[in-house]
Coordinates of C-alpha atoms in Angstrom, one line a residue:
Chain A
D522 CA -23.5 55.5 36.4
A523 CA -19.6 55.8 35.8
K524 CA -17.4 53.2 37.4
T525 CA -14.8 54.1 40.0
T526 CA -11.3 52.8 40.9
Q527 CA -9.9 52.9 44.3
P528 CA -6.7 51.2 45.9
P529 CA -7.9 48.4 48.1
S530 CA -6.2 49.7 51.2
M531 CA -4.0 52.6 52.5
D532 CA -2.3 53.2 55.9
C533 CA -2.1 56.7 57.7
A534 CA -0.4 57.8 60.9
E535 CA -2.5 59.3 63.2
G536 CA -2.7 63.1 63.2
R537 CA -1.4 63.3 59.6
A538 CA -3.6 64.0 56.7
A539 CA -5.1 61.0 54.9
N540 CA -5.4 61.4 50.9
L541 CA -7.6 58.8 49.4
P542 CA -7.5 58.7 45.6
C543 CA -10.3 57.8 43.1
N544 CA -10.2 57.4 39.4
H545 CA -13.7 57.9 37.6
S546 CA -12.3 58.3 33.9
T547 CA -15.7 57.7 32.3
I548 CA -17.7 60.3 34.4
S549 CA -20.3 62.4 32.5
G550 CA -21.1 66.0 32.8
N551 CA -24.4 65.4 35.1
E552 CA -22.7 63.0 37.5
Y553 CA -21.7 63.9 41.0
V554 CA -18.9 62.3 43.1
Y555 CA -19.9 61.0 46.3
W556 CA -17.7 59.8 49.2
Y557 CA -19.2 57.4 52.2
R558 CA -17.4 55.5 54.6
Q559 CA -18.4 52.4 56.7
I560 CA -16.8 51.9 60.1
H561 CA -17.1 48.3 61.1
S562 CA -20.6 46.9 61.7
Q563 CA -22.1 50.3 61.2
G564 CA -24.4 52.0 58.5
P565 CA -22.6 53.9 55.7
Q566 CA -21.9 57.6 56.7
Y567 CA -22.1 60.2 54.2
I568 CA -18.9 62.4 54.1
I569 CA -19.0 64.8 51.1
H570 CA -20.1 65.3 47.5
G571 CA -19.1 67.7 44.6
L572 CA -19.7 68.3 40.8
K573 CA -16.7 69.9 39.6
N574 CA -15.6 72.6 42.3
N575 CA -13.5 71.6 45.3
E576 CA -15.6 71.1 48.4
T577 CA -15.0 71.2 52.1
N578 CA -17.0 70.4 55.2
E579 CA -16.4 69.8 58.8
M580 CA -15.4 66.1 58.0
A581 CA -13.3 66.5 54.9
S582 CA -12.1 68.1 51.7
L583 CA -12.8 67.0 48.2
I584 CA -10.5 67.7 45.4
I585 CA -11.7 67.0 41.9
T586 CA -9.4 67.4 39.0
E587 CA -10.2 69.9 36.3
D588 CA -11.2 67.2 33.7
R589 CA -13.3 65.5 36.4
K590 CA -11.6 62.2 35.7
S591 CA -10.2 61.8 39.3
S592 CA -10.6 63.0 42.8
T593 CA -9.0 62.8 46.1
L594 CA -10.6 62.7 49.6
I595 CA -8.8 64.5 52.2
L596 CA -9.0 63.8 55.9
P597 CA -6.8 66.5 57.3
H598 CA -6.0 65.1 60.7
A599 CA -6.6 61.5 60.8
T600 CA -7.7 59.7 64.0
L601 CA -8.0 56.0 65.0
R602 CA -11.6 56.5 64.7
D603 CA -11.3 57.5 60.9
T604 CA -10.4 53.7 60.4
A605 CA -13.1 52.5 57.9
V606 CA -13.9 51.4 54.4
Y607 CA -14.1 54.7 52.2
Y608 CA -16.3 54.5 48.9
C609 CA -16.0 56.8 46.0
I610 CA -19.2 56.6 44.1
V611 CA -20.4 58.5 41.1
R612 CA -24.0 59.0 40.7
G613 CA -26.3 61.0 38.3
M614 CA -28.0 64.2 39.7
E615 CA -31.6 63.0 39.1
Y616 CA -33.1 62.2 42.5
G617 CA -33.8 58.5 42.9
N618 CA -30.5 57.3 41.7
K619 CA -29.4 54.4 43.7
L620 CA -25.8 54.2 45.2
V621 CA -23.6 51.6 43.5
F622 CA -21.0 50.6 46.1
G623 CA -17.7 49.1 44.9
A624 CA -15.0 47.5 47.1
G625 CA -13.8 50.9 48.5
T626 CA -10.5 51.6 50.2
I627 CA -9.8 50.3 53.6
L628 CA -8.1 53.1 55.6
R629 CA -6.0 52.0 58.6
V630 CA -5.1 54.9 61.0
K631 CA -2.4 54.0 63.1
S632 CA -0.9 55.3 66.3
Chain B
N1279 CA -32.7 66.0 64.6
A1280 CA -33.3 62.3 64.7
G1281 CA -31.5 60.4 62.0
V1282 CA -32.7 57.3 60.1
M1283 CA -34.1 54.8 62.7
Q1284 CA -34.1 51.0 62.1
N1285 CA -35.6 48.4 64.1
P1286 CA -35.1 45.8 65.3
R1287 CA -31.2 46.1 65.2
H1288 CA -30.8 42.3 65.6
L1289 CA -33.3 39.8 64.4
V1290 CA -33.1 36.1 64.7
R1291 CA -35.5 33.9 62.7
R1292 CA -35.7 30.0 62.0
R1293 CA -35.9 29.0 58.4
G1294 CA -39.4 29.3 57.0
Q1295 CA -40.4 32.2 59.3
E1296 CA -41.1 35.8 58.2
A1297 CA -38.9 38.8 59.0
R1298 CA -40.1 42.4 59.0
L1299 CA -37.5 45.1 59.1
R1300 CA -38.8 48.8 59.8
C1301 CA -37.2 52.1 58.8
S1302 CA -38.3 55.5 60.0
P1303 CA -36.8 58.0 57.6
V1304 CA -35.3 61.5 58.7
K1305 CA -38.3 63.9 59.2
G1306 CA -38.9 65.3 56.1
H1307 CA -37.5 62.9 53.9
S1308 CA -39.8 61.3 51.4
H1309 CA -37.5 58.9 49.7
V1310 CA -36.4 55.7 51.1
Y1311 CA -33.9 53.1 49.8
W1312 CA -32.9 49.7 51.1
Y1313 CA -29.6 48.1 50.6
R1314 CA -28.3 44.6 51.7
Q1315 CA -24.8 43.6 53.0
L1316 CA -24.2 39.9 52.8
P1317 CA -21.3 38.7 54.9
E1318 CA -18.0 39.7 53.6
E1319 CA -19.6 41.4 50.6
G1320 CA -20.4 44.8 49.2
L1321 CA -23.5 46.9 49.9
K1322 CA -26.1 46.2 47.2
F1323 CA -29.2 48.4 46.3
M1324 CA -32.5 46.5 46.6
V1325 CA -35.5 49.1 46.3
Y1326 CA -36.1 52.6 46.2
L1327 CA -39.7 53.9 47.3
Q1328 CA -41.5 57.2 47.7
K1329 CA -44.7 57.4 49.9
E1330 CA -47.0 54.7 48.8
N1331 CA -45.0 53.9 45.5
I1332 CA -42.2 51.7 44.5
I1333 CA -40.0 53.5 42.1
D1334 CA -37.2 51.1 41.6
E1335 CA -37.2 47.4 42.7
S1336 CA -34.6 46.2 40.3
G1337 CA -32.4 44.8 43.1
M1338 CA -35.0 43.0 45.0
P1339 CA -35.0 39.2 44.7
K1340 CA -38.1 38.1 42.6
E1341 CA -39.5 36.0 45.3
R1342 CA -40.2 36.1 49.1
F1343 CA -39.1 39.8 49.4
S1344 CA -41.4 43.0 49.4
A1345 CA -41.3 46.5 50.4
E1346 CA -43.6 49.2 51.3
F1347 CA -43.6 52.9 52.3
P1348 CA -47.1 53.8 53.4
K1349 CA -48.5 57.2 53.8
E1350 CA -48.3 57.0 57.5
G1351 CA -45.7 55.2 59.5
P1352 CA -42.3 53.6 58.7
S1353 CA -41.1 51.7 55.6
I1354 CA -41.2 48.0 55.9
L1355 CA -39.0 45.4 54.3
R1356 CA -40.7 42.0 54.5
I1357 CA -39.0 38.8 53.8
Q1358 CA -41.3 35.6 53.7
Q1359 CA -40.1 32.1 54.5
V1360 CA -36.6 33.1 55.2
V1361 CA -33.7 30.8 54.3
R1362 CA -30.1 30.9 55.7
G1363 CA -28.8 32.7 52.4
D1364 CA -30.9 35.8 53.8
S1365 CA -28.6 36.4 56.7
A1366 CA -27.2 39.7 56.1
A1367 CA -27.2 43.3 57.4
Y1368 CA -30.1 45.4 55.9
F1369 CA -29.7 49.0 55.9
C1370 CA -32.2 51.7 55.1
A1371 CA -31.2 55.3 53.9
S1372 CA -33.5 58.2 53.2
S1373 CA -33.1 61.3 51.4
P1374 CA -34.9 64.7 50.9
P1375 CA -36.8 65.7 47.6
T1376 CA -33.9 67.7 46.4
V1377 CA -31.4 67.5 43.5
P1378 CA -29.1 65.9 44.1
D1379 CA -30.7 64.1 47.0
T1380 CA -28.2 62.9 49.4
Q1381 CA -28.9 59.6 51.0
Y1382 CA -28.3 59.2 54.9
F1383 CA -28.4 55.6 56.3
G1384 CA -29.6 54.1 59.4
P1385 CA -27.5 51.6 61.5
G1386 CA -28.8 48.6 60.1
T1387 CA -30.8 45.5 61.1
R1388 CA -28.6 42.3 61.3
L1389 CA -30.9 39.4 60.3
T1390 CA -29.6 35.9 61.3
V1391 CA -31.5 32.9 60.0
L1392 CA -31.0 29.8 62.0

């Protein structure tokens, strides 16, 4: 699976959009971009995934560049409860592939 | 719909005892994964199972650790003769038999070895 690079930490004001970047320059054509988050002491929570098109669900939007070498997770209106570690993971599409978690980005939402 | 259930949520064992961690996947999910998170460290894959089969155990320590996912009942992660270094949070995830199979995590079992 391709490696990802994320900033170690980011701050965001409550109510504003949080934009979390991820670089995955070695991604291959059959690999998806997944985002998970882990709120302190809880299990990782699935947020969103995409292959090459932008995706949106009730939690977030995922913007993937045309060359697929990077992506951005957008939380449109961050709240204090969005404070967590956010993981960007690249994963092959065959089922059964494990998730390889890096250090992620610590997002601190501040009032 | 119930999510992934894990029990117990907290488990305390003395060195040398056995620890049994249970995971009930989301209804309809046939794949189970176990991950471990040591204190102040990241999540690491341990094992991937389908019903009655271990598919990938590349992340499991070679000794004392075993996992099963029987035809009926929950998946079990078993740690024999626990040591202090086994103290960690153990997370189970399940996924449906689709492509790609998104994994959904349980709340974890926090094991403390005294």
